[in-house]
XYZ file of C-alpha atoms in Angstrom:
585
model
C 235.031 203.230 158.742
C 233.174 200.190 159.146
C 235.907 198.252 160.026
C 237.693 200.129 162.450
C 236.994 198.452 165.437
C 239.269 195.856 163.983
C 242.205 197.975 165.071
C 241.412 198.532 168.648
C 243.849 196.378 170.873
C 242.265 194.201 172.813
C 237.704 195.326 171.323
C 235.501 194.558 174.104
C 232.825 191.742 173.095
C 230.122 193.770 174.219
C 231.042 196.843 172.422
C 232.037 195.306 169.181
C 228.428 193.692 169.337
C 226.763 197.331 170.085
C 229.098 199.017 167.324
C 227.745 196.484 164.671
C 224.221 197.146 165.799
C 224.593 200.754 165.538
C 225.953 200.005 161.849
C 223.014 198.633 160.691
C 220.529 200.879 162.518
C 222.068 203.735 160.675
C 221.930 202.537 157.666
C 218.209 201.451 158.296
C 217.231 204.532 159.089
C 218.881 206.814 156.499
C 217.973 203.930 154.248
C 221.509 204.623 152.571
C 221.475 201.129 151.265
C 218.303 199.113 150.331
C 217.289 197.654 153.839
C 217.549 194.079 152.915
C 221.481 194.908 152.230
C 221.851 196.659 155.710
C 220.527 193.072 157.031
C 223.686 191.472 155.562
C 225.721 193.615 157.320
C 226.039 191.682 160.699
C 226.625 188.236 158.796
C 230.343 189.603 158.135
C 230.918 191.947 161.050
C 229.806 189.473 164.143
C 232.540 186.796 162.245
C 235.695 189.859 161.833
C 234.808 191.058 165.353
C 234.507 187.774 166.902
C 231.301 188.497 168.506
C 229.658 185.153 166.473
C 230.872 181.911 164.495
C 230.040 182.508 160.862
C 227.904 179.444 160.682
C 225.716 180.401 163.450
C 225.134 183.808 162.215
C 224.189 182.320 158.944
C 221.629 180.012 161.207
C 219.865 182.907 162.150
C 218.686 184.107 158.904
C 215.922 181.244 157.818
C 214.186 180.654 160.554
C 210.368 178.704 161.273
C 208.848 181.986 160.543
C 210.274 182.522 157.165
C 208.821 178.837 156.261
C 205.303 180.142 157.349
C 205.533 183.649 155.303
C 206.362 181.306 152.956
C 203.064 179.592 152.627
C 200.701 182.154 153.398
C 202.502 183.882 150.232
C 201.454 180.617 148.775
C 197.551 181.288 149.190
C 198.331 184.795 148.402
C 199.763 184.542 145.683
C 196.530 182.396 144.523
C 194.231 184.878 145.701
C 195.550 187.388 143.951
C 195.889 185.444 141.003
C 192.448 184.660 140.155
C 191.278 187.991 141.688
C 189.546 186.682 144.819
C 190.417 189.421 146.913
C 188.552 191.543 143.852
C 185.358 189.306 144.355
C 185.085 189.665 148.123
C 185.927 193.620 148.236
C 182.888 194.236 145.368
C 180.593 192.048 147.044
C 181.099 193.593 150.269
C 180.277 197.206 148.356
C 177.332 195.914 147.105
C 176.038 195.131 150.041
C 176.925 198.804 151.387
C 175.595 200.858 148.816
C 177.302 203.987 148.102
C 176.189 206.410 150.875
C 179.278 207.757 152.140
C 179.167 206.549 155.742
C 178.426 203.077 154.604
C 180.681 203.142 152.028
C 183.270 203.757 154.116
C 182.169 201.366 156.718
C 182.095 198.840 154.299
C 186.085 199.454 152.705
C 187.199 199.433 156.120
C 185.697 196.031 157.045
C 186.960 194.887 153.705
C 190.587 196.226 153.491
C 190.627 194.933 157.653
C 189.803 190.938 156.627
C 192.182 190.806 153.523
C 194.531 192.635 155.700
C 194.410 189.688 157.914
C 195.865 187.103 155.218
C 197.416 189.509 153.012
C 200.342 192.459 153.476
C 199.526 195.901 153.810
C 200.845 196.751 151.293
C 199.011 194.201 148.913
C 196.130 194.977 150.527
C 195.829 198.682 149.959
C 197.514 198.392 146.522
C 194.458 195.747 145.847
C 191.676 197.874 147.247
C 192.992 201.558 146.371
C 191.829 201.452 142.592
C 188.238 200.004 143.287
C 188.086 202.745 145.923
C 189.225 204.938 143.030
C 186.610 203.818 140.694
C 184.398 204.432 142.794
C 185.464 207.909 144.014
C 185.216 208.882 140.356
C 182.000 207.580 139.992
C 180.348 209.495 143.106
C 181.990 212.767 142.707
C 182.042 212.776 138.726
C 179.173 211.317 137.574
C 176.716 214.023 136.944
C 180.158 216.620 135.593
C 180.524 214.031 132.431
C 177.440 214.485 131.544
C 177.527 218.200 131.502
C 180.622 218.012 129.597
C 179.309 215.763 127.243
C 175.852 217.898 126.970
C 178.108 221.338 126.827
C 180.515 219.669 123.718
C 177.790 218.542 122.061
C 175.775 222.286 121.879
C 179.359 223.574 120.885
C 179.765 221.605 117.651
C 176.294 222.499 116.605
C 176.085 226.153 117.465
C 179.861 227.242 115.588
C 179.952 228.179 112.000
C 182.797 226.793 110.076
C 186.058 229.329 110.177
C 189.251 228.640 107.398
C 192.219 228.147 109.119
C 193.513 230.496 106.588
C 191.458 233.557 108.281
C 192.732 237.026 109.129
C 191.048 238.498 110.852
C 189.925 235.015 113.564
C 191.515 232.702 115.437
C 190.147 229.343 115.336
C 188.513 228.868 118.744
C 190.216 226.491 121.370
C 188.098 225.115 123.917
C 189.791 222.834 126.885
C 187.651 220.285 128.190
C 189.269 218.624 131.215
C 187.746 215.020 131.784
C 188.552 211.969 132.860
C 190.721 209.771 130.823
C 187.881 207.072 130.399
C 185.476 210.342 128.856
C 188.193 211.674 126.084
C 187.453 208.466 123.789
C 183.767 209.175 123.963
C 184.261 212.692 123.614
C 186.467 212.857 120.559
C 184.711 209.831 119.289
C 181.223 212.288 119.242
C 183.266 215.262 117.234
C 185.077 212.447 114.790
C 181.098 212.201 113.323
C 180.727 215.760 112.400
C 182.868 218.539 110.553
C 183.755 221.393 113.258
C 186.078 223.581 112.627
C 186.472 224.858 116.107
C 189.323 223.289 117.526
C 188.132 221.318 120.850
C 190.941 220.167 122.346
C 190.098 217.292 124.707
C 192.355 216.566 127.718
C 192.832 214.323 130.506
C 193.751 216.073 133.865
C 196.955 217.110 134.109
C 199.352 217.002 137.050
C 199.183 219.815 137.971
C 195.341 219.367 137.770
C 195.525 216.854 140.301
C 195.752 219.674 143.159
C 192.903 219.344 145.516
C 192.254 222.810 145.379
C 191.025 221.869 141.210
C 187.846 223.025 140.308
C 187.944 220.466 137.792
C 188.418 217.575 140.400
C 185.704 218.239 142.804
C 182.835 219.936 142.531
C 181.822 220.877 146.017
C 183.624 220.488 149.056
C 182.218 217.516 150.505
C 182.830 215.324 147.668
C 186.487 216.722 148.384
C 186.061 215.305 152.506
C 184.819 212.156 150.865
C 187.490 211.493 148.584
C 190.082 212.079 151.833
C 188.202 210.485 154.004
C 187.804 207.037 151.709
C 191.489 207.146 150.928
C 192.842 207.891 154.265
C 190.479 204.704 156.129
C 192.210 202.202 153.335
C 195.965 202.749 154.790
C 194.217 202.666 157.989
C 192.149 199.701 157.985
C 194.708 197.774 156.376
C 196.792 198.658 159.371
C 194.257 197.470 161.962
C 193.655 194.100 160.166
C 197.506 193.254 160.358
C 197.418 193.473 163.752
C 194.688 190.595 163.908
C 196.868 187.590 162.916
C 200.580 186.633 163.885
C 201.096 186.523 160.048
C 199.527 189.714 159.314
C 202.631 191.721 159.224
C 206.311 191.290 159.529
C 206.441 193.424 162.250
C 204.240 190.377 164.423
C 206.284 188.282 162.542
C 209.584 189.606 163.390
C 208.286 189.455 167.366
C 207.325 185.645 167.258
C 210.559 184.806 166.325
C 212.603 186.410 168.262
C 210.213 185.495 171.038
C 210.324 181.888 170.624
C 214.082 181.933 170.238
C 214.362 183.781 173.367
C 212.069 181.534 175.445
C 212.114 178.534 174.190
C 210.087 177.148 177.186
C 207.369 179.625 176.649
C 204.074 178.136 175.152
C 201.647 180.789 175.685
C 201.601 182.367 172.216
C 200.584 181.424 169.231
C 198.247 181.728 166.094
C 195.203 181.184 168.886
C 196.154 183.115 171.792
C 197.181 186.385 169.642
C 193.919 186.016 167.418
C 191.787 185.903 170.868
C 193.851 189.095 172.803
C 194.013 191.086 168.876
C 190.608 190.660 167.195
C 189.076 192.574 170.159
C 191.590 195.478 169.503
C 190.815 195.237 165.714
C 187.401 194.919 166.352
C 187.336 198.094 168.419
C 189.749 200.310 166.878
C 188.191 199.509 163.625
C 184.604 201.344 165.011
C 186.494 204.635 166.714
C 188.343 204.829 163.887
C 185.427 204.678 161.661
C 183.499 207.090 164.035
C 186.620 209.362 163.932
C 186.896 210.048 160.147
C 183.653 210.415 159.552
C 183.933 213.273 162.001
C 186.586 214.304 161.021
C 185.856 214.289 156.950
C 181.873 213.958 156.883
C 180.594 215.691 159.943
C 178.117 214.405 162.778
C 175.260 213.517 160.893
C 175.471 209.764 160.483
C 171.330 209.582 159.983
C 171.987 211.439 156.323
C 175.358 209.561 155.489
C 174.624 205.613 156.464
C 170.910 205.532 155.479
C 170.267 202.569 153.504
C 167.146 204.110 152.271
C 166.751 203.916 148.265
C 164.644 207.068 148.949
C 167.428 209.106 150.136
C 169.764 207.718 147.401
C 171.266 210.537 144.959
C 171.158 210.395 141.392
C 174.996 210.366 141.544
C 175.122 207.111 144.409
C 172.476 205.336 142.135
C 175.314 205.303 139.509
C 178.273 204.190 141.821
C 176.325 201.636 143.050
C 175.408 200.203 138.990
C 178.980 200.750 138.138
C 180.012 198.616 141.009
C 177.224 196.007 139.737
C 178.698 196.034 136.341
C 182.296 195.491 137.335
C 181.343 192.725 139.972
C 179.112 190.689 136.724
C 182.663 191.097 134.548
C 184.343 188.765 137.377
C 181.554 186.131 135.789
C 180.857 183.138 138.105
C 182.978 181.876 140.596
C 185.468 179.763 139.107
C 187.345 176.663 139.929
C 190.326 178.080 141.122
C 188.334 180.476 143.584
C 186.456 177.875 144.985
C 189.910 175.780 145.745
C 191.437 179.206 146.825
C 188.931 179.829 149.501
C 188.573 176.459 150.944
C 192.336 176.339 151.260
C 192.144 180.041 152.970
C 189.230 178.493 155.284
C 191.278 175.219 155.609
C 194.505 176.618 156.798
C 192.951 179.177 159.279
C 191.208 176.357 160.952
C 194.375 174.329 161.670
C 195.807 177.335 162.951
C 192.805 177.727 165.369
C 192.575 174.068 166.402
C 197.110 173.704 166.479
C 196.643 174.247 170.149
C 193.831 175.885 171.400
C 195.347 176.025 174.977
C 191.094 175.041 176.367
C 190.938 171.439 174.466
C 193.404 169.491 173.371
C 194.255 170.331 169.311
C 195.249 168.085 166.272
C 199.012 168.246 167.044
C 197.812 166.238 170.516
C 197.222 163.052 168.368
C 201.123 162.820 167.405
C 203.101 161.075 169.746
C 206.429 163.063 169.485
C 204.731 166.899 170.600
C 206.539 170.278 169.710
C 207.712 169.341 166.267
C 204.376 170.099 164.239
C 204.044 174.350 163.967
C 201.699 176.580 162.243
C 204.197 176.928 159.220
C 203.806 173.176 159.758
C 200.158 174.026 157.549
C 200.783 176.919 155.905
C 203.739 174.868 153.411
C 202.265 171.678 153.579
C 198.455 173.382 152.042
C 200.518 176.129 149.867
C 202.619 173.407 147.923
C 199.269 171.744 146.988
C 198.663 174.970 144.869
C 201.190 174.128 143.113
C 200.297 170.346 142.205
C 196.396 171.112 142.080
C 195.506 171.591 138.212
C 193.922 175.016 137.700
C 191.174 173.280 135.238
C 188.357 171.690 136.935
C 188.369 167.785 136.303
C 186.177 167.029 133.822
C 182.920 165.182 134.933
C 181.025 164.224 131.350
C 180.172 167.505 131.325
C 182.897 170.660 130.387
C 183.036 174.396 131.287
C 182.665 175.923 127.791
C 183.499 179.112 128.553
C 186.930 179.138 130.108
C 187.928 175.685 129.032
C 190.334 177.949 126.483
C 191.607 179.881 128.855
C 193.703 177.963 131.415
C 196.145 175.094 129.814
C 195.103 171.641 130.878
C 198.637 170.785 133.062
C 199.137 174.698 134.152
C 198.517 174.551 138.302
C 196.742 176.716 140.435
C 199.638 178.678 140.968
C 203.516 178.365 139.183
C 206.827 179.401 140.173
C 206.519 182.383 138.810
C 203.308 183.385 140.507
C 205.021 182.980 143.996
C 208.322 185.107 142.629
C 205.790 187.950 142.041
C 204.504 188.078 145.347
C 207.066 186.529 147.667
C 208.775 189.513 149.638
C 212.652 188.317 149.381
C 213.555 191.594 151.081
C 211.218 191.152 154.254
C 213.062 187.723 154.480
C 216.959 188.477 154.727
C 215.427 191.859 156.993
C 213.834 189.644 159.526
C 217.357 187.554 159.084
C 219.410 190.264 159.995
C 217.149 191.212 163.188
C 217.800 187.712 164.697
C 221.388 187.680 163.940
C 221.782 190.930 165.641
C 219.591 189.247 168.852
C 221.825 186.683 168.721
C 224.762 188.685 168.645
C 223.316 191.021 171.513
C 222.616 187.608 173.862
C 225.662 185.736 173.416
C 227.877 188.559 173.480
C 226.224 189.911 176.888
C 225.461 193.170 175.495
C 221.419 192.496 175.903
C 222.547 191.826 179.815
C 224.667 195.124 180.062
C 221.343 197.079 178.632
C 219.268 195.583 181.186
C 221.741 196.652 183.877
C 220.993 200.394 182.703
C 217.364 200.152 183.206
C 217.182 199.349 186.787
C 216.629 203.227 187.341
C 213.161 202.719 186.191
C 212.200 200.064 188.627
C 210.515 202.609 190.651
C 208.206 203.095 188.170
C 204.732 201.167 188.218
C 205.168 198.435 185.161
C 202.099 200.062 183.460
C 204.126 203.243 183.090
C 206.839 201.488 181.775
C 205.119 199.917 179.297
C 203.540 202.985 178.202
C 206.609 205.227 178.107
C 208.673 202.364 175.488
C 204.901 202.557 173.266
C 204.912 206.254 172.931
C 208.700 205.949 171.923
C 208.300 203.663 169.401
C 204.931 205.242 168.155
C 207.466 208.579 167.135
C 210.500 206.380 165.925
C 208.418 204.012 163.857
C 207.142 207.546 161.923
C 210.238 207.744 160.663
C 211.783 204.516 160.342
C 210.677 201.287 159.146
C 208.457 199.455 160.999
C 210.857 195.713 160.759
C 214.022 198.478 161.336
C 212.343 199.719 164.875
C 211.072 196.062 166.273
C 214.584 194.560 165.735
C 216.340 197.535 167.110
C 213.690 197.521 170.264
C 213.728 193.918 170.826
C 216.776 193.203 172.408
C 216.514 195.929 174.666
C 213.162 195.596 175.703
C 213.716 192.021 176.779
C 216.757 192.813 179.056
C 214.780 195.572 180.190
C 211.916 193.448 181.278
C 213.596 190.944 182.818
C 216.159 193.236 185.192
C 212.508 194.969 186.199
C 210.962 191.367 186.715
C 208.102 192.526 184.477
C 206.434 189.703 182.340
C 208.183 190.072 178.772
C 204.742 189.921 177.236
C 203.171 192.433 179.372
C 205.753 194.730 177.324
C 206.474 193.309 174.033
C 203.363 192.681 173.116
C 201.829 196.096 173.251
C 205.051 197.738 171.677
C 204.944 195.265 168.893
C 201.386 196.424 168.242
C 202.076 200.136 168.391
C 205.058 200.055 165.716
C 202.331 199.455 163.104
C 200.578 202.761 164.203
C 203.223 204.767 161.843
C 200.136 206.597 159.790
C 200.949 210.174 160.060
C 203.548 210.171 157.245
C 204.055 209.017 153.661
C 206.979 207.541 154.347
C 205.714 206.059 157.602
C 204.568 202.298 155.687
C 203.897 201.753 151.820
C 200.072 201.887 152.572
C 200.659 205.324 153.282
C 202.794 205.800 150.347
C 200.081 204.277 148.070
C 197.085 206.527 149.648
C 199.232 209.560 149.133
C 200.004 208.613 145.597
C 196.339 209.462 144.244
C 196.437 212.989 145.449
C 193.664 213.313 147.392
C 195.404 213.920 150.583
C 197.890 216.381 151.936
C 200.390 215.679 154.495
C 198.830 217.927 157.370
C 195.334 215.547 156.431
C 197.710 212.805 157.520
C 199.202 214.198 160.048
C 195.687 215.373 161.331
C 193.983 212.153 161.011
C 197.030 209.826 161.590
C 197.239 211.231 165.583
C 193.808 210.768 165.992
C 194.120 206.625 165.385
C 197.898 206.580 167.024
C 195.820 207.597 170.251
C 193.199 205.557 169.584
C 195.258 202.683 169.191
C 197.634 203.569 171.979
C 194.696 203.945 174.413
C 193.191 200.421 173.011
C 196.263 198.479 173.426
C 197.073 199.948 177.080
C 193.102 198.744 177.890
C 193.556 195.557 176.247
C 196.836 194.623 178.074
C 195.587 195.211 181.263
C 192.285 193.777 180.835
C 191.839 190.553 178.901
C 195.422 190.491 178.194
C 196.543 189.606 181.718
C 194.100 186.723 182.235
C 194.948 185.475 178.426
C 198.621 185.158 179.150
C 198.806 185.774 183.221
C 200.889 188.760 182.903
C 201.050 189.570 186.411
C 203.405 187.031 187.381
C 207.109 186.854 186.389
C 206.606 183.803 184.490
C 209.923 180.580 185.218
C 210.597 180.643 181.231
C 211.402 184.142 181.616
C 213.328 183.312 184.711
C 215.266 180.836 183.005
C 216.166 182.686 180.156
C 217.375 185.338 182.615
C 219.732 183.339 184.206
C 221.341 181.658 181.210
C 222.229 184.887 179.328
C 223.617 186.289 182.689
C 226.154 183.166 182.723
């Protein structure tokens, strides 16, 4: 089936090329094969159909970008290593308190800077169980201690009954508690002879049903619980779109932007940091202002007071249980403090690369253009692996963890990077240039752009607008990496048959395919979130449209605000031109 356009007469190059793209978008999207084996699919059908040499298909799948993913997994890795990322989200809690409209404030600032420098999906699997700890903490502080108080009166008030009885049962009496209660609890009724069975159990799956009276005790903590879950997938989305590295999706774009248009030297870690952060920045504060009225109602006075006053009895022990688990990190250790300055360290050589208003680092080199920002990110990651993770000893020696860490073993190991390094991501991002490749030099990517002169009528805002909103519903349903490689191509052919500034197009659609936060199956963050139960899907769904318009509405303002001055999209730019022209001949 595959193969049959092997056994056409004479297969037109064009058509081959679109029948192997179709290939591998159906199998991304039904996901019939893991999606990193779908990617391989064009390195064997572009050679058979003649469409590409093997060699240069095989070109296409390590590429710069794949050398600065990576390094960043470098630092990553690290970070996660020595639990870093745990020391900055606690800290930042701390500082919050645990009113619910701060707290929530506060994970979403969080989850949005580690989101920056780390996946999504690491991200939200970091934060998730702190946010879980602390979820427990708020809504089921004061219900352990009625248990506790109730189990206790039980085992003094029963008489003993035989087992051997008539005319009695033995009583049974289910306690449903959290797992981290049952030790306590059957730890209390080890000490005393009670012959009324009190069966102590964790909650059950089919427990975990928000509609459990054992679970929540009012309604609000319920919104809460939502509401806290929901803003981690959420933030976590928003910070990606603040660096070029934060997802794969931005990743995926730079690469098959700089292969493109190779003369193009408007974008890079800079210029997308200065157009994004604004976006971030602002989507991060409707969003915040739309779950809370969504989840927690209007009044912000009662829910973000910083008052100890107003504090609860129950948010007075969230805040010491976030205390105690922030003093178990103990002080920061060696490998933190090389960790961060290395995070600090590489960010600012991305900043100062080519700042486009002064003249950057890579201006003191006399050959220019061969110096990139994966350039830093491998050059400062393989130092992790050569920097000892045991602080040099100065006369005088860290007692306490001395033991811990062997004197040779480096800040991070092989192994360390295997753990977090997504191989999959890698050979996907592979197979979306090959297919670019294929679509260019087999003129199919021409013949596309050909079909969309009927929307040169059209003002170029519209455009723009229309391919976001179609990308916004495809991206629910297939993966994010899947949609931008599949869009690419065609957008690019598109814009340049329309004369429209590639940019002023790719760069908002590239941002919208990361909005896919209605569904479970939309991103892994979403996956994750769902996974503790507090949510439905129509909570998703509900809350999910609310930031897709938000973010659609930001991104449209952005573009044609700051974003045409920051890249002058309102001229069709010569590199564009250029590019036009070559894959027409």
């Amino acid at each position: 089936m595959m193969l049959s356009c092997l056994f056409l007469p004479e297969p037109w190059t064009e058509a081959s090329c679109a029948y192997v793209l179709i290939v591998t978008a159906v199998y991304w999207v039904s996901e019939a094969v893991p999606l990193g084996a779908a990617a391989l699919v064009p390195a064997f059908l572009f050679p058979l159909f003649g469409v590409m040499k093997s060699s240069e298909v095989a070109a296409e799948y390590f590429k710069n970008t794949t050398l600065l993913l990576m390094g960043v997994i470098c630092v990553a890795a690290s970070v996660e290593k020595w639990n870093l990322h745990k020391r900055i989200a606690l800290r930042m809690v701390m500082m919050a308190g645990a009113k619910p409209g701060m707290l929530l404030l506060c994970f979403m600032c969080c989850t949005t800077v580690l989101s920056m420098w780390l996946s999504n999906t690491s991200t939200t699997a970091m934060v998730m169980p702190i946010v879980e700890a602390v979820l427990q903490e708020l809504v089921n502080a004061e219900e352990e201690r009625e248990v506790i108080t109730c189990a206790g009166s039980i085992a003094e008030e029963n008489k003993p009954i035989g087992l051997g009885e008539k005319h009695s049962q033995p009583s049974l009496e289910l306690i449903f508690i959290s797992e981290d209660w049952a030790a306590v609890v059957i730890a209390c009724f080890a000490c005393e002879c009670v012959s009324s069975q009190i069966l102590v159990l964790p909650p059950e799956p089919s427990d975990l049903r928000l509609s459990s009276k054992y679970r929540y005790q009012t309604r609000h903590d319920h919104m809460v619980c939502k509401c806290l879950s929901l803003s981690i997938s959420y933030a976590a989305t928003i910070g990606g779109l603040t660096t070029i590295i934060g997802t794969s999706t931005s990743l995926i774009f730079l690469e098959h932007f700089n292969n493109q248009y190779p003369k193009a030297e408007v974008l890079n870690f800079g210029t997308w940091f200065l157009f994004s952060f604004p976006i971030s920045l602002i989507m991060l504060v409707l969003t915040w202002f739309w779950l809370h009225w969504l989840f927690l109602g209007c009044n912000f006075k009662e829910t973000c007071s910083v008052s100890k006053k107003r504090k609860t009895k129950r948010e007075e022990m969230s805040e010491k249980r976030i205390q105690e688990e922030y003093k178990k990190l103990g002080n920061v250790s060696y490998p933190e403090m090389v960790t961060g300055f290395f995070f600090i360290l590489m960010t600012l050589l991305w900043f100062t690369r080519e700042p486009g208003f002064v003249p950057g680092w890579s201006s003191f080199f006399e050959k220019k253009g061969y110096r990139t920002d994966a350039t830093v990110s491998v050059f400062l990651g393989f130092l992790l692996f050569l920097i000892p993770a045991k602080k040099p000893c100065c006369g005088k020696r860290d007692g306490e963890k001395s033991t811990d860490i062997n004197t040779l073993e480096p800040i991070i190991t092989w192994k360390d990077f295997q753990k977090t390094m997504p191989w999959e991501i890698v050979v996907l991002v592979g197979g979306g240039y090959a297919l670019a490749a294929g679509c260019k030099t087999s003129g199919l990517s021409t013949w596309i752009g050909r079909q969309m002169l009927s929307l040169s009528s059209l003002p170029y805002w519209t455009v723009t607008l229309l391919a976001c909103i179609l990308v916004s519903m495809v991206t629910e349903f297939v993966s994010n990496p899947a949609t931008i490689t599949i869009f690419l191509p065609i957008l690019c052919s598109m814009s340049e048959t329309l004369l429209i500034n590639p940019l002023y197009t790719l760069i908002p659609v590239t941002m919208c395919i990361s909005f896919a936060v209605m569904l479970p199956v939309g991103n892994p963050p979403n996956a994750i979130v769902f996974s503790y139960g507090h949510c439905q899907i129509k909570d998703m769904v509900k809350a999910g449209l609310g930031v897709n318009l938000i973010g659609l509405a930001v991104v449209m303002v952005a573009i044609n605000t700051w974003g045409i001055r920051l890249f002058q999209l309102n001229i069709f730019p010569e590199w564009a031109a250029v590019s036009n022209i070559t894959s027409q001949t």
